[in-house]
Structure formats: C-alpha cells, structure tokens
C-alpha cells in the first residue's frame, strides 16, 4: 500500500510534563512546525529527543520539586549541545535562583535571578501583549521583527546580564523577556510563544529548525 | 508598552440537533452560522487579543460538547482562551485546562464556595483563575451603610450588589469588597459585568469599573454595554480597565476587532495591531 513519506525525518521534541496546566497549545504549535511531539513524564525520553521544552505554570518551588526526577537527564542533555526551550516559569527555572516563596535554587543553566515586580501603579500579574526589544541575533528570532508583540502572564521576572539577554521588555522595569546560555543551546522566553499568534508560531518553527 | 486587550466573548450553546452554536451571531458568510471554532478563527484573524467562551448550556451534554469545542479551538487558534460557565470544582477546572484553555472563569460557584478560588489558584496558579463578577446598582444606601458607596454619573450615591445565576439572584454582597476578597484568595484577574449595562449598547458602567481598577492590583476586564468603539476608549480612559470584552458589536459584523483597535490607536490607546 502506498504511504506518503516525508523526505526528512521528523524532529522529535519532548515536552517535560510535571503535572499541571495547558500543554496542548505548545504541542499543537510544535506539530504545526512539523515536529513529532511527546508529552513525557519519563526522564528516559530525553535520550532520544532532538529538542526539549520546559513548560511551566504555577509556583517556582513546586515546579523545582516536581522536576527533580529529570535533573540528571536535563544536565546531561544540555551538555550534549542539543536545544532546550524554557517557557514562562520554564525560563525562570533555567536561572540560578528565584526569590519566589523564599530564596529557591533554579537549574542554574543561565546565571541570574528571578525577582517579583515591585509594587507600583502597574498591575501584577503583567498580563497581556507587550513589545519585544530583540537584543541579540539568534536562530530563534530569525524573521521576527524588533518590536513584535507577544503574550505575557507573570508576576516574577528574570534579571540577568546583557550577554545572556536575547530580548528585553519594559514593564515598570526593563527585564529579560528571553534568555540564552553561554553556548547558545539553552533559551528561555518569559512570554508564551504558543499563545502569541503567528509570531509565536514562527518562533516555534525556528526552534524546530534548531533541533 | 503593555497594550490594552480587546476580547470578543462567545456564548456557546447547543442547537436543536445538539451541535454547538454561538448565541446572537448574525454573520451570513460563515459556512455554518455561529460555529464557535470558525468564529474563534475569524476573531483571531481580526486581531483579537484573547477569546472568552461562555458555556451557557448548563447541562451535562453541554459540558462534554464544550470540551470538544475547546480542543478544536486550541488546535487552531494560538491566542489565550478563557472558558467559563458551570465550573463548580477543581476537577472541572482541570478538565477545561487540559482540553486547551488557558484560564477558567468562575462566577456563581465562587460566591457559593469562595474556597474554590483558593484551591484552584493554589493548584493551577493564579494566572489561570479569573473571577467573573456580575453586579447591579443598588440605590438603597440607608440600609447599607457597610457597603462601598460610589457616585454615579449624575451624582446619585449607589452601591453595587453582586448578582448570580446570570443576574437573576441578588446576593447582598458588595462588589468592591467581594473583588478584594477574590484577589486575596488568589484570583489572577476579574471579569466585571454590570447588569445595568449588559445588552444596552450604552457603554461600560464607569463608576464600578474605575473603582475596581484603582483598588485592585490584579487586572480588570470591563464587560457589558459596548455598542461602538468609543465605548472601549471610555472603559480604558475613564474606567481605567486593562481589557475590554464585547460580544454583539462583533457578532453583528458591524465592527471588526481591527476597526475597534484602529479607532483606539487614533486616540493614542496602546493596542496590538
């Protein structure tokens, strides 16, 4: 029987599932980009992955507890040079520490701190569409215009140095809307590419291209 | 700069054959009039910043059909989706988020069981728990000295009473005090509907919208009364709202989301175009 075969093998992306929230949109966004996506609770799945997504909702310390079974696998995977994308709380987890719920250690893949937005006239959470300032060239931002609007929802933000900031955003403070490690294979977005319309889909497409 | 959000609301119900339809839609060029998924796609293309689905079937069959609508929408529309209507338990919240919604909106059941907001926000995060507050002006000040008295447009004093079951039942709760309580309980956002304005096309109820926007740290979505783009402007400038929700103005096809946003941009309101 005739079967339609794609010329290139599909990229295998693993979304790490630690129990909560809407993972369907990330999955569909990556499938839209032609990837084969597995939502996984099994650290062994990382071994065969071409790319890994660290999603995230909820509280930092809970997420760090839930991720424990994956710790060795993630560090080994990152060491192999293959790409990892942390989204929202997932970006915050990439950092050294967070002040959410008392000082808590992160994965320390990117140096920097996670801080709460200061109390001011501005609403917290920072919720809605805000403009990105793209600070560095990176394949993830290929074809994305400076000033593009993306969807944010968060009460804590990432503070890091310029060399680890891929894109920044202004909300009372200027914060790292997107980070990168020193070797370029670990990236984070404080915003949700899977909820940022066509611009976000283009970024997910770029990520699959990196894999 | 954070932009003001424009959010079309789709009231989803079942037709006589058990299919899902959006109430009050008068487009003629849709394949199937009022198909929720088609309509969600259309509003996304017009530049909607988020979408709200309200399940107004209030039935068991309605819920399972609604799950299917959420799944099909989340597969094709990549902007935030809030789902409300008949959410009574943490399990309901879990089911709806798992289907692909980003937030749930809780109304009557929050009034009946405020702990639901705390439980759900502890588990899933505040960012996905929206409390919908329906309220109505109450001019009886004399017997309500403990309420938050606001000044209406003509100077008349009034307080705003929370109403439930789609506005049919007054609760005696003060809307301002209730809003502060749900913020404390962990709600991440408030969807405020003034029943005095809902369906009127007279514009948002400014006094209560402004009061909640000023008093609360979490974002306020203004709802009820939008008949033209200027009403959104009033909600953002006079009401200080973070987002504006409307249904009929979009469903009748008279204005697109883009029309509204272009009108706002001309008046220097930051919007995503």
Coordinates of C-alpha atoms in Angstrom, one line a residue, chain B residues 12-14 18-21 36 55 57 59-72:
Chain B
X12 CA -21.8 28.8 23.3
X13 CA -25.0 26.8 23.4
X14 CA -26.5 23.7 21.7
X18 CA -27.0 19.0 19.7
X19 CA -24.4 21.0 17.7
X20 CA -22.7 23.9 19.2
X21 CA -23.6 27.5 18.2
X36 CA -17.7 28.5 17.7
X55 CA -20.9 27.7 28.2
X57 CA -25.9 25.2 28.1
X59 CA -26.1 20.8 31.1
X60 CA -24.1 17.6 31.2
X61 CA -24.3 17.1 27.4
X62 CA -23.3 20.8 27.0
X63 CA -20.1 20.2 29.0
X64 CA -18.8 17.3 27.0
X65 CA -19.6 19.1 23.8
X66 CA -17.8 22.2 25.2
X67 CA -14.7 20.2 25.8
X68 CA -14.6 19.2 22.2
X69 CA -15.0 22.9 21.1
X70 CA -12.1 23.9 23.4
X71 CA -9.9 21.2 22.0
X72 CA -10.7 22.0 18.4

